[in-house]
Short mmCIF file of C-alpha atoms and ligand atoms in Angstrom, two decimals:
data_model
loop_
_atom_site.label_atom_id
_atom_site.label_comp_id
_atom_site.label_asym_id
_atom_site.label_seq_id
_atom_site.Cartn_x
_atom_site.Cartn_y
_atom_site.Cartn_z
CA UNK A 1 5.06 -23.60 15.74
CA UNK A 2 6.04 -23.97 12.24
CA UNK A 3 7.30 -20.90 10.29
CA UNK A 4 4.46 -20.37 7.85
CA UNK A 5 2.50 -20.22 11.31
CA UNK A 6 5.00 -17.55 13.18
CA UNK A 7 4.99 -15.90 10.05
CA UNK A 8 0.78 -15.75 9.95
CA UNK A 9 1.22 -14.77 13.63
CA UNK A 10 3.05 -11.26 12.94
CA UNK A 11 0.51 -10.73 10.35
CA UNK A 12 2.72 -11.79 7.10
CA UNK A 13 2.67 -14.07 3.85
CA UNK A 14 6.27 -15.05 2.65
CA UNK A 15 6.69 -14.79 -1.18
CA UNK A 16 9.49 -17.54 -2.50
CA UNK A 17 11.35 -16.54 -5.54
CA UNK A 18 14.59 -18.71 -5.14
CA UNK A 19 16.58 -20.09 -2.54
CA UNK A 20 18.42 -16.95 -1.50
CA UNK A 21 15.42 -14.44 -2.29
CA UNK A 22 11.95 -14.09 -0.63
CA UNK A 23 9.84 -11.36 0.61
CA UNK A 24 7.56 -10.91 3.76
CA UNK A 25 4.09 -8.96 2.71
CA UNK A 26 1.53 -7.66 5.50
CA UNK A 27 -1.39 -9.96 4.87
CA UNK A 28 -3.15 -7.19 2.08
CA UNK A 29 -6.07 -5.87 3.21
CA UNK A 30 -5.04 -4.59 7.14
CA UNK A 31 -2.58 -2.21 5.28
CA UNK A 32 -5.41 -1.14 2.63
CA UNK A 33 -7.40 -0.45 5.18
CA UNK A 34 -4.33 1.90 7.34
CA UNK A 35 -4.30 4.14 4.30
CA UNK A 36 -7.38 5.07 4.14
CA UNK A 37 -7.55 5.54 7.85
CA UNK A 38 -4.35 7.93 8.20
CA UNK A 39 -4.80 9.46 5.07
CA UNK A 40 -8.47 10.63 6.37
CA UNK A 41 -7.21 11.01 10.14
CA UNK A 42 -4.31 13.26 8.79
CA UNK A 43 -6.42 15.62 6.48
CA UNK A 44 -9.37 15.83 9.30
CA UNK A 45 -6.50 17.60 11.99
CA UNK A 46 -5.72 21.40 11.87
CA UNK A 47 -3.32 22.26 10.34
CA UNK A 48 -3.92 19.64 7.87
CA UNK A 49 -1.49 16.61 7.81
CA UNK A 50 -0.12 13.39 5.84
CA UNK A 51 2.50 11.15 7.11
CA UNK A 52 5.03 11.49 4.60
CA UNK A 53 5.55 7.41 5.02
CA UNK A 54 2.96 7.70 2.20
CA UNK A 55 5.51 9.70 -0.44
CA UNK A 56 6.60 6.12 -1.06
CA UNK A 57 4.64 4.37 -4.11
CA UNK A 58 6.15 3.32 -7.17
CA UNK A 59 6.62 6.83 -8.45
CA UNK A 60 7.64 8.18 -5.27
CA UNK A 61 10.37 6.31 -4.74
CA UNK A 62 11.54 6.56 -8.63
CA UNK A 63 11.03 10.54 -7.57
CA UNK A 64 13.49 10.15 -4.71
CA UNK A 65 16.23 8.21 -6.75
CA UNK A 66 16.01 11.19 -8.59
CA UNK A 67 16.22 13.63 -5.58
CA UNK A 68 19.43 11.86 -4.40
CA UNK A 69 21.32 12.91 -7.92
CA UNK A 70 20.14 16.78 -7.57
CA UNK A 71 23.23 18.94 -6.94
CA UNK A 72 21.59 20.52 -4.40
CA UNK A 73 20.66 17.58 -2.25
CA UNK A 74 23.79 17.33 -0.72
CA UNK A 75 22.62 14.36 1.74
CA UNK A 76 23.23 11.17 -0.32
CA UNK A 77 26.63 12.35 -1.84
CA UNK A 78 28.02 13.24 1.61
CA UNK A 79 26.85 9.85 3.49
CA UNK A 80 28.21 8.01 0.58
CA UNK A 81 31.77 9.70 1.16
CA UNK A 82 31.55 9.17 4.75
CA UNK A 83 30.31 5.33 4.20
CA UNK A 84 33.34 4.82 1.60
CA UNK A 85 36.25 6.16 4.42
CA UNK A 86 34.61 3.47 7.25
CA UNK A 87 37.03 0.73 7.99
CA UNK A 88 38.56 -1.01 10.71
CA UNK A 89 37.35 1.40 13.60
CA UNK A 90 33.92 -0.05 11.94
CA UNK A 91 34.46 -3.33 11.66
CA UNK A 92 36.44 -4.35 15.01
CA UNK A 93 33.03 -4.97 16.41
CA UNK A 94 31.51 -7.53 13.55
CA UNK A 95 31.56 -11.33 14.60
CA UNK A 96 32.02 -13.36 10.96
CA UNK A 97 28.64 -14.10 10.96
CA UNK A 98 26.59 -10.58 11.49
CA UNK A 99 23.88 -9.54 9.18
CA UNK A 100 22.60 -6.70 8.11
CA UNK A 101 18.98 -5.32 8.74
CA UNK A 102 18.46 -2.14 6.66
CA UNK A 103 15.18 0.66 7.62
CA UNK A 104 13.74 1.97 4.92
CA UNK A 105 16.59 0.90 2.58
CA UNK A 106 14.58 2.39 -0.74
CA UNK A 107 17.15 1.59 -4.04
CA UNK A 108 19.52 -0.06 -1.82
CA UNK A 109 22.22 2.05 -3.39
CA UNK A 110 23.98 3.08 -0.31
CA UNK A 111 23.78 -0.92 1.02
CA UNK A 112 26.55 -1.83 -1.76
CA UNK A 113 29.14 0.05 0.35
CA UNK A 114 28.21 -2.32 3.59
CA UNK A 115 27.76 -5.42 1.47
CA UNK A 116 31.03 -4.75 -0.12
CA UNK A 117 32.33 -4.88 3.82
CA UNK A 118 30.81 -7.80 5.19
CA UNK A 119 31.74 -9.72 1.32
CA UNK A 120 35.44 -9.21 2.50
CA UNK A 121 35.44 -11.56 5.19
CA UNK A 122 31.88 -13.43 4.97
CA UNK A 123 31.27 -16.47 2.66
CA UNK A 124 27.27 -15.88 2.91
CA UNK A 125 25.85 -12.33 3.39
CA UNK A 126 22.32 -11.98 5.12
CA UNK A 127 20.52 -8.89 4.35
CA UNK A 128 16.95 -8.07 5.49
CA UNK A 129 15.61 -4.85 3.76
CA UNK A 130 12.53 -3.59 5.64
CA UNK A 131 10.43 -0.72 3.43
CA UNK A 132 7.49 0.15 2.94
CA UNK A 133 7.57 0.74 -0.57
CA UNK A 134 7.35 -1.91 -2.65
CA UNK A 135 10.76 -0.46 -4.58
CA UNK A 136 12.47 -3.11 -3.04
CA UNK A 137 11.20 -6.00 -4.41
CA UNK A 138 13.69 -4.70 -7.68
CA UNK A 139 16.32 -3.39 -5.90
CA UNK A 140 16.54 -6.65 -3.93
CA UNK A 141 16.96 -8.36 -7.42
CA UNK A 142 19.35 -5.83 -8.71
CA UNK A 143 21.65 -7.05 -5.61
CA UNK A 144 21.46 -10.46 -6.17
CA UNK A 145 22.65 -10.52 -9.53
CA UNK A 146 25.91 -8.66 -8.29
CA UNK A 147 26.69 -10.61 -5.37
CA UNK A 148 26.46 -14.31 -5.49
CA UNK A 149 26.47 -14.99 -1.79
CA UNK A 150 23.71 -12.73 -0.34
CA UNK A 151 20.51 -14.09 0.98
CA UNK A 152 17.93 -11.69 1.08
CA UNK A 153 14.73 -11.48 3.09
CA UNK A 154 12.82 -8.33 2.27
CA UNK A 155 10.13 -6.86 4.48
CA UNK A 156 7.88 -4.51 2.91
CA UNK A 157 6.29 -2.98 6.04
CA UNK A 158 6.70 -0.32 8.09
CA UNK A 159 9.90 -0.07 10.24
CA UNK A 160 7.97 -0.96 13.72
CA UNK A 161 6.65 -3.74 12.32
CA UNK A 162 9.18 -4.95 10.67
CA UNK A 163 11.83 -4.68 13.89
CA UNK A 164 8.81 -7.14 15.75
CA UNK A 165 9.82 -9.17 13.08
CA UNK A 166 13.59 -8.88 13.36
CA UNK A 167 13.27 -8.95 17.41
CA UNK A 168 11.67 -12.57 17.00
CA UNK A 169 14.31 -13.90 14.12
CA UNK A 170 17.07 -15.68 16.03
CA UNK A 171 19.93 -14.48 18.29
CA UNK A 172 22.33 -13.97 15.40
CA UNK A 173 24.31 -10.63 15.69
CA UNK A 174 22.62 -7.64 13.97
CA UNK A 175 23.99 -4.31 12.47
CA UNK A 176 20.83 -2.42 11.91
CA UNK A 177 21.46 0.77 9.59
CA UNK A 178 19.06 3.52 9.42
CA UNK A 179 20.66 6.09 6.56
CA UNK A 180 19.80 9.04 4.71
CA UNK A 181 18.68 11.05 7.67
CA UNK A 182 15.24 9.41 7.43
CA UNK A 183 15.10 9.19 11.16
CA UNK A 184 14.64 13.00 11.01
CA UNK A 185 11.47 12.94 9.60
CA UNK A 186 10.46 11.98 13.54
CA UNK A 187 9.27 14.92 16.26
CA UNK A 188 11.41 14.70 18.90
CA UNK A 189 9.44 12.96 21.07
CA UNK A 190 8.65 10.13 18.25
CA UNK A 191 12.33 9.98 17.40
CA UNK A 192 13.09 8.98 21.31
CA UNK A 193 10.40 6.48 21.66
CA UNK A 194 11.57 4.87 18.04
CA UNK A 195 14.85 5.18 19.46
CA UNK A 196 13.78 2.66 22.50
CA UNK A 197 11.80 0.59 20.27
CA UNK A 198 15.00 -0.06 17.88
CA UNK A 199 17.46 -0.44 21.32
CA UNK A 200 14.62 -3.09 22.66
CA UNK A 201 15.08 -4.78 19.52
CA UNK A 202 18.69 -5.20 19.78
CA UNK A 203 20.41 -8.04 21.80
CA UNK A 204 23.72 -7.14 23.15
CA UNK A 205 26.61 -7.45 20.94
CA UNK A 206 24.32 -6.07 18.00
CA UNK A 207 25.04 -2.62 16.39
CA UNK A 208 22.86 0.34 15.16
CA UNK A 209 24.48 2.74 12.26
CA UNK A 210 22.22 5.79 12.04
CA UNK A 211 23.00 8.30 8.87
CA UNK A 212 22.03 11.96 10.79
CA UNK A 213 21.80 15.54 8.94
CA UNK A 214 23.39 18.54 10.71
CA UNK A 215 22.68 22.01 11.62
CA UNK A 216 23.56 24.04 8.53
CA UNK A 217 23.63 27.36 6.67
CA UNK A 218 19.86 27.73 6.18
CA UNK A 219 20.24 28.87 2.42
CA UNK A 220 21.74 25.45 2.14
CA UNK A 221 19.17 23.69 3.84
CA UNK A 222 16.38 25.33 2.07
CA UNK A 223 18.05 24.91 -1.69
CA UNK A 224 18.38 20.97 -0.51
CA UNK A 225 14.26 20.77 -0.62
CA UNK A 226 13.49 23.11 -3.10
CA UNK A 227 15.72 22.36 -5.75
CA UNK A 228 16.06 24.28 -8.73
CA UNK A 229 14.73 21.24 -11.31
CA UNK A 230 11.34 21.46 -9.51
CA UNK A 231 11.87 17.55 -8.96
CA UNK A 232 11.30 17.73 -4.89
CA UNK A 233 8.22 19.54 -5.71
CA UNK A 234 6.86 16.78 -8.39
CA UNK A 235 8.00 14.48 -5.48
CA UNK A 236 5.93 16.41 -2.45
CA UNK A 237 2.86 16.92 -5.27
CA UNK A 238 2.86 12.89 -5.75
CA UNK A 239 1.61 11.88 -2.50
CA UNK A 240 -1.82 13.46 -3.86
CA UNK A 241 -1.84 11.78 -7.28
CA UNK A 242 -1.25 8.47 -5.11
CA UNK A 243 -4.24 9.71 -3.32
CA UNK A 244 -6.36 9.86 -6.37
CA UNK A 245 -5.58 6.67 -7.73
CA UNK A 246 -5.43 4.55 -4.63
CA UNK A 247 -8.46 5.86 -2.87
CA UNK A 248 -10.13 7.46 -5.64
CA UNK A 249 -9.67 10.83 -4.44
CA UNK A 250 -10.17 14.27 -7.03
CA UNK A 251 -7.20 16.45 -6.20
CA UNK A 252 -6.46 18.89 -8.83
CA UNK A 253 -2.73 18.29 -8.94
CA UNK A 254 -2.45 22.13 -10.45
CA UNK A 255 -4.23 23.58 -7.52
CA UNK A 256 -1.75 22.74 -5.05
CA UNK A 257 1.91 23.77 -5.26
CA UNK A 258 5.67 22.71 -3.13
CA UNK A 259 6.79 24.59 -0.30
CA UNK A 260 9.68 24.13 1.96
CA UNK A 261 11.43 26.34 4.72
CA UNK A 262 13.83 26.01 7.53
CA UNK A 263 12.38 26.69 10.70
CA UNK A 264 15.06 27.96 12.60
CA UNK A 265 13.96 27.61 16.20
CA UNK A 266 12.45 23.98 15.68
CA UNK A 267 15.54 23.32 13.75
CA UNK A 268 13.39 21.27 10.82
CA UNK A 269 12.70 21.78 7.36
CA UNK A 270 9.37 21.65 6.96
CA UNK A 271 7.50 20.32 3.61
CA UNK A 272 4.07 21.71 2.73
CA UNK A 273 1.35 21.92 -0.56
CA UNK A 274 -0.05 25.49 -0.50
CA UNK A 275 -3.97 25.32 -2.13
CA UNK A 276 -3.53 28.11 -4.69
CA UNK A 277 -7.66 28.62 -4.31
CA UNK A 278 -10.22 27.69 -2.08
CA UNK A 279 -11.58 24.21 -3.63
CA UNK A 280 -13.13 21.61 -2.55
CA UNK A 281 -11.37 17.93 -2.62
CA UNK A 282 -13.20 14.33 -2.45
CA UNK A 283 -11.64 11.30 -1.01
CA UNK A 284 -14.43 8.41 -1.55
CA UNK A 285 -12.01 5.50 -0.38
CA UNK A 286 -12.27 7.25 2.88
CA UNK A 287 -15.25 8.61 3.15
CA UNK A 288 -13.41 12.10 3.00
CA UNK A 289 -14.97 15.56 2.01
CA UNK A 290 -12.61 18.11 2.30
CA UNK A 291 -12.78 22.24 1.93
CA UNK A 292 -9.37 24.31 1.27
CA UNK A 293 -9.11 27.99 1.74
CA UNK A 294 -6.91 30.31 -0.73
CA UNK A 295 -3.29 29.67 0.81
CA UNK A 296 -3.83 26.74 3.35
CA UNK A 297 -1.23 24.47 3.31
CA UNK A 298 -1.25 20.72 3.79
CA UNK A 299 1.95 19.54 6.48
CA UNK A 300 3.69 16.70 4.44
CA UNK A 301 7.43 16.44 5.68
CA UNK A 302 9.60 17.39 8.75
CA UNK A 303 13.41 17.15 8.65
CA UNK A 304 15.23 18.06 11.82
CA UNK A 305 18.80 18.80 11.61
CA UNK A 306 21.13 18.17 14.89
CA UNK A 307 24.34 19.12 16.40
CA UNK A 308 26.38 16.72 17.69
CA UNK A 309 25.95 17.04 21.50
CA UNK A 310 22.42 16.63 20.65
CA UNK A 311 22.71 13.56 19.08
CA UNK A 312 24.83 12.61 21.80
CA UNK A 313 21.85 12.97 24.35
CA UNK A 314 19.64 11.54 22.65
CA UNK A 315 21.39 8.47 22.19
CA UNK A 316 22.64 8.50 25.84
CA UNK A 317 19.12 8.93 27.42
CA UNK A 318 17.94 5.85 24.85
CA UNK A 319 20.23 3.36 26.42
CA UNK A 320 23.18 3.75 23.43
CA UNK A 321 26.50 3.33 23.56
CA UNK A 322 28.53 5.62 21.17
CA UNK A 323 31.65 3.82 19.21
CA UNK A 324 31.98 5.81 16.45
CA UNK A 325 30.65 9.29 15.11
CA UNK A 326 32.07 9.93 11.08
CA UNK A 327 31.70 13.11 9.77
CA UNK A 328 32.51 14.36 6.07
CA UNK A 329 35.11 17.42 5.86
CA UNK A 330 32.38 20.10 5.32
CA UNK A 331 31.27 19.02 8.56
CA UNK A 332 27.57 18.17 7.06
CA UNK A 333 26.61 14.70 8.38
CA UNK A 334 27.20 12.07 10.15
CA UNK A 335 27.09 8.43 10.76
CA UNK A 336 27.00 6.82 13.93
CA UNK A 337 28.15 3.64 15.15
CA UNK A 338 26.29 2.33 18.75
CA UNK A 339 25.17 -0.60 20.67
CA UNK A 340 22.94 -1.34 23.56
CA UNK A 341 24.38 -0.63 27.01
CA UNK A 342 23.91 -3.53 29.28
C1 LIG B 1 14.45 9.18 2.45
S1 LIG B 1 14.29 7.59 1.72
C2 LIG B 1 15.90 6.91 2.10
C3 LIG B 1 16.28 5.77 1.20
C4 LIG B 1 17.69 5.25 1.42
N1 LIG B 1 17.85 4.65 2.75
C5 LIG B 1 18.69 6.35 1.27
O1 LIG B 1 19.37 6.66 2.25
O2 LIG B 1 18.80 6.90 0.17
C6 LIG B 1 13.25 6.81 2.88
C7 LIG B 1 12.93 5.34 2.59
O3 LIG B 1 12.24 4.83 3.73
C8 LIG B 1 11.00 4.26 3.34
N2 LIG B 1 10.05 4.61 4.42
C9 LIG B 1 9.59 5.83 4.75
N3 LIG B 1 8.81 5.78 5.84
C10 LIG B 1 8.78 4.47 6.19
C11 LIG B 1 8.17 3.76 7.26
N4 LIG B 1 7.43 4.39 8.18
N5 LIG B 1 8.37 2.43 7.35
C12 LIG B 1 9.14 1.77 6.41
N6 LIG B 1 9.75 2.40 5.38
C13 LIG B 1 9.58 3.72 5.29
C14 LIG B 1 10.65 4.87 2.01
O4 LIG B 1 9.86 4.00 1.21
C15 LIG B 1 12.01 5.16 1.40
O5 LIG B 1 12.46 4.09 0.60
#
């Protein structure tokens, strides 16, 4: 089979800009159509939900740059300063020619650090982006101009898809990094199965580098997704304007305001938008009439926070092998370095 037919196979149409650029799109209208279906599926269950995959449009993701320079959003500063002290311990297991595959890699700000690795002992650099938001199409750009020898394929898709993708590449040696904690937006349960589908991706000798959150004063926690600039709020209260103008829905964006707690015993933040009155809400793109009582609240975002052994297990009973765990001195975060075990 030819390429352009493989590619047409997983659903995709490749998008040439030069020779060391492209991107791989879902072929348009299935993922119109998975929008409309999850948004309405979400809103229809009690208590009412949206998958907060769909925080991600244009604005979104300009939202969440923002997020990661709040001083109270601790996350992105601390994985930077544990990225910035990796070194050999890291590298001992990279052959000369390993890529990197990055989930949900958003501004690609973090990636520099790894890049910066693999460009001191790699003539070409392969990097393969998979996000959903279309974000990376510039910060793919905004990488090639500083680094003359990386060859980018981005995937804008979600992360399953886009690991069927990467699990039918080539045998090349991987190091797929998952940062910013993203993988606690998972329940437990989905964070084991997406745990399996990421080892069943890997071949042996490739490597998995997972950015987690830890267990942490509450106070800290809480400040972290309700910060005092209001900007995690404008970022929660998005996901309906993106509602509005991509399935012509009529949510009153000042009938609906940010909430976030730590819930202790699940050991998650959890993201909601409260309906200050009871309204009424129509989403024609999906065939969507909704009703709100005074106070009801709309379940956009889980973040679990971990300890350590529990990482450990979950890893373990996934089929990992732990290298590495990095933490920062507060004792915060950490990064994780594993592979498959054979
Ligand atoms: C919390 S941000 C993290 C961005 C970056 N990795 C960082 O650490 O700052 C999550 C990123 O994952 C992307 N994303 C969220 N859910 C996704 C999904 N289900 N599939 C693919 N990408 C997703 C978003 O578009 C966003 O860029």
């Amino acid at each position: 089979m030819s390429s352009k037919t493989v590619l047409r196979s997983l659903g995709y149409e490749r998008y040439v800009i030069d020779s060391k650029l492209s991107y791989l799109k879902p072929i348009q209208t299935k993922s119109h159509q998975s929008f409309a279906d999850e948004i309405s599926h979400g809103l229809k269950q009690e208590p009412k939900s949206i998958n907060p995959k769909f925080f991600y449009d244009e604005k979104g993701s300009e939202l969440f740059e923002k997020i990661c320079r709040l001083p109270e959003y601790y996350l992105t500063r601390t994985e930077i300063e544990i990225l910035k002290k990796l070194n050999k311990d890291f590298t001992e297991h990279f052959s000369d020619e390993i890529r990197l595959i990055e989930l949900g890699s958003g501004s690609s700000n973090k990636t520099r650090l790894l890049l910066d690795i693999l460009d001191s002992f790699q003539d070409k650099i392969e990097y393969f982006p998979i996000d959903i938001s279309e974000i990376i199409k510039e910060s793919s750009k905004e990488l090639q101009e500083d680094y003359d020898n990386l060859h980018i394929t981005s995937i804008i898709d979600t992360y399953e898809r886009g690991l069927e993708f990467i699990k039918n590449f080539d045998s090349g040696q991987n190091l797929i990094a998952f940062l910013g904690s993203s993988f606690g937006n998972f329940s437990p349960a989905e964070g084991l199965e997406f745990l399996h589908k990421i080892n069943s991706t890997m071949k042996e000798g490739d490597l998995f580098l997972i950015g987690l959150d830890l267990i942490k004063e509450k106070k800290i926690l809480e400040d972290a997704y309700d910060d005092s600039q209001g900007v995690t709020a404008q970022f929660n209260l998005n996901v309906l304007s993106r509602i509005n103008n991509e399935l012509d829905g009529d949510f009153d964006l000042s009938n609906f305001v940010h909430h976030a707690k730590y819930n202790e015993e699940k050991q998650r933040i959890e993201m909601y938008l409260r309906s200050v009155e009871k309204q009424s809400v129509s989403i024609h793109k999906a065939n969507l009439s909704l009703n709100f009582e005074k106070d009801e609240l709309i379940h956009t975002e889980n973040s679990y926070k971990y300890s350590i052994p529990q990482i450990k297990q979950m890893l373990h009973s996934t089929n990992f092998k732990i290298h590495n765990i990095w933490q920062d001195q507060n004792q915060h975060y950490v990064l994780v370095l594993a592979s498959k075990l054979e």
